[in-house]
Short mmCIF file of C-alpha atoms in Angstrom, two decimals:
data_model
loop_
_atom_site.label_atom_id
_atom_site.label_comp_id
_atom_site.label_asym_id
_atom_site.label_seq_id
_atom_site.Cartn_x
_atom_site.Cartn_y
_atom_site.Cartn_z
CA UNK A 13 126.40 24.75 92.30
CA UNK A 14 122.94 25.83 92.27
CA UNK A 15 120.35 22.99 92.87
CA UNK A 16 119.68 20.83 89.69
CA UNK A 17 115.33 21.14 90.24
CA UNK A 18 116.28 25.39 90.07
CA UNK A 19 117.77 24.70 87.03
CA UNK A 20 115.10 22.37 85.48
CA UNK A 21 112.71 25.24 87.02
CA UNK A 22 114.05 27.34 84.75
CA UNK A 23 114.87 25.80 81.59
CA UNK A 24 110.50 24.26 81.70
CA UNK A 25 110.52 28.16 82.13
CA UNK A 26 111.51 28.58 78.97
CA UNK A 27 110.07 25.82 77.07
CA UNK A 28 106.52 27.45 77.97
CA UNK A 29 107.28 31.15 78.05
CA UNK A 30 108.14 30.06 73.82
CA UNK A 31 105.37 28.44 73.52
CA UNK A 32 102.70 31.03 74.68
CA UNK A 33 105.47 33.53 73.35
CA UNK A 34 102.95 34.89 70.52
CA UNK A 35 99.60 34.77 71.78
CA UNK A 36 100.70 36.51 74.96
CA UNK A 37 102.33 39.57 72.36
CA UNK A 38 99.23 39.05 70.44
CA UNK A 39 97.10 39.94 73.52
CA UNK A 40 99.46 42.79 74.99
CA UNK A 41 99.07 44.95 72.36
CA UNK A 42 95.36 44.53 72.18
CA UNK A 43 95.57 45.29 76.11
CA UNK A 44 97.70 48.89 75.05
CA UNK A 45 95.55 49.93 72.38
CA UNK A 46 93.56 52.62 72.69
CA UNK A 47 92.13 52.71 69.17
CA UNK A 48 90.26 49.19 70.61
CA UNK A 49 87.08 49.05 72.94
CA UNK A 50 86.35 49.00 76.35
CA UNK A 51 85.44 45.42 76.13
CA UNK A 52 88.58 44.23 73.69
CA UNK A 53 91.23 44.92 76.06
CA UNK A 54 89.21 44.09 79.07
CA UNK A 55 88.73 40.64 77.24
CA UNK A 56 92.87 40.87 76.47
CA UNK A 57 93.54 41.72 80.00
CA UNK A 58 91.13 38.91 81.23
CA UNK A 59 92.81 36.19 78.75
CA UNK A 60 96.49 37.49 79.33
CA UNK A 61 95.65 36.28 83.04
CA UNK A 62 93.96 32.81 82.36
CA UNK A 63 97.40 32.11 80.64
CA UNK A 64 99.98 29.82 82.77
CA UNK A 65 102.08 31.85 84.91
CA UNK A 66 105.02 30.78 84.31
CA UNK A 67 104.24 32.41 80.36
CA UNK A 68 104.92 35.42 81.64
CA UNK A 69 108.58 35.57 80.46
CA UNK A 70 109.06 38.51 83.17
CA UNK A 71 109.81 35.26 85.69
CA UNK A 72 112.37 33.52 83.95
CA UNK A 73 115.78 34.29 85.44
CA UNK A 74 119.68 34.80 83.72
CA UNK A 75 120.99 31.61 85.19
CA UNK A 76 125.02 31.13 84.76
CA UNK A 77 125.47 27.97 82.13
CA UNK A 78 128.09 26.13 83.89
CA UNK A 79 127.53 26.70 87.40
CA UNK A 80 123.60 28.05 87.62
CA UNK A 81 123.98 29.95 89.29
CA UNK A 82 121.40 33.27 89.36
CA UNK A 83 122.86 35.93 90.03
CA UNK A 84 125.92 37.94 89.32
CA UNK A 85 125.75 37.01 85.50
CA UNK A 86 126.67 38.77 82.77
CA UNK A 87 124.09 38.82 79.42
CA UNK A 88 127.00 39.12 77.19
CA UNK A 89 129.22 35.33 78.34
CA UNK A 90 126.08 33.99 80.05
CA UNK A 91 128.51 32.94 82.70
CA UNK A 92 128.33 33.99 86.18
CA UNK A 93 130.84 37.07 87.95
CA UNK A 94 132.72 34.34 89.43
CA UNK A 95 133.02 31.91 86.42
CA UNK A 96 133.93 35.22 83.56
CA UNK A 97 137.00 35.58 85.39
CA UNK A 98 138.53 32.22 86.10
CA UNK A 99 137.84 31.94 82.48
CA UNK A 100 139.09 35.28 81.48
CA UNK A 101 142.36 35.19 83.88
CA UNK A 102 142.82 31.68 81.87
CA UNK A 103 143.03 33.81 78.71
CA UNK A 104 139.66 31.92 77.55
CA UNK A 105 137.34 34.89 76.01
CA UNK A 106 138.61 36.26 73.23
CA UNK A 107 138.70 40.07 73.51
CA UNK A 108 138.92 40.10 77.62
CA UNK A 109 142.18 40.98 79.49
CA UNK A 110 142.79 41.44 83.25
CA UNK A 111 143.01 45.08 83.61
CA UNK A 112 146.08 47.50 84.56
CA UNK A 113 146.38 51.49 84.80
#
């Protein structure tokens, strides 16, 4: 089980990224648009730098929903590898079976 503080930190990052998502995408589009003037693009880059650091969606970490484990998570299930294995063997994940050949 991950520390509660780390799990809460991730939730805080998710909220902040959601809050600034529209502004972030707008500024990124302006900064990447070659048709705009250099001054406009530079101003957009400066505005991006002034946003909170945790508002950047790349700072988010995928974590297991049950244990909070940061590594070895399956996006399809939102669970860590150990929990996926445990639940799959118990038959709690529909459509997932143990491989045999």
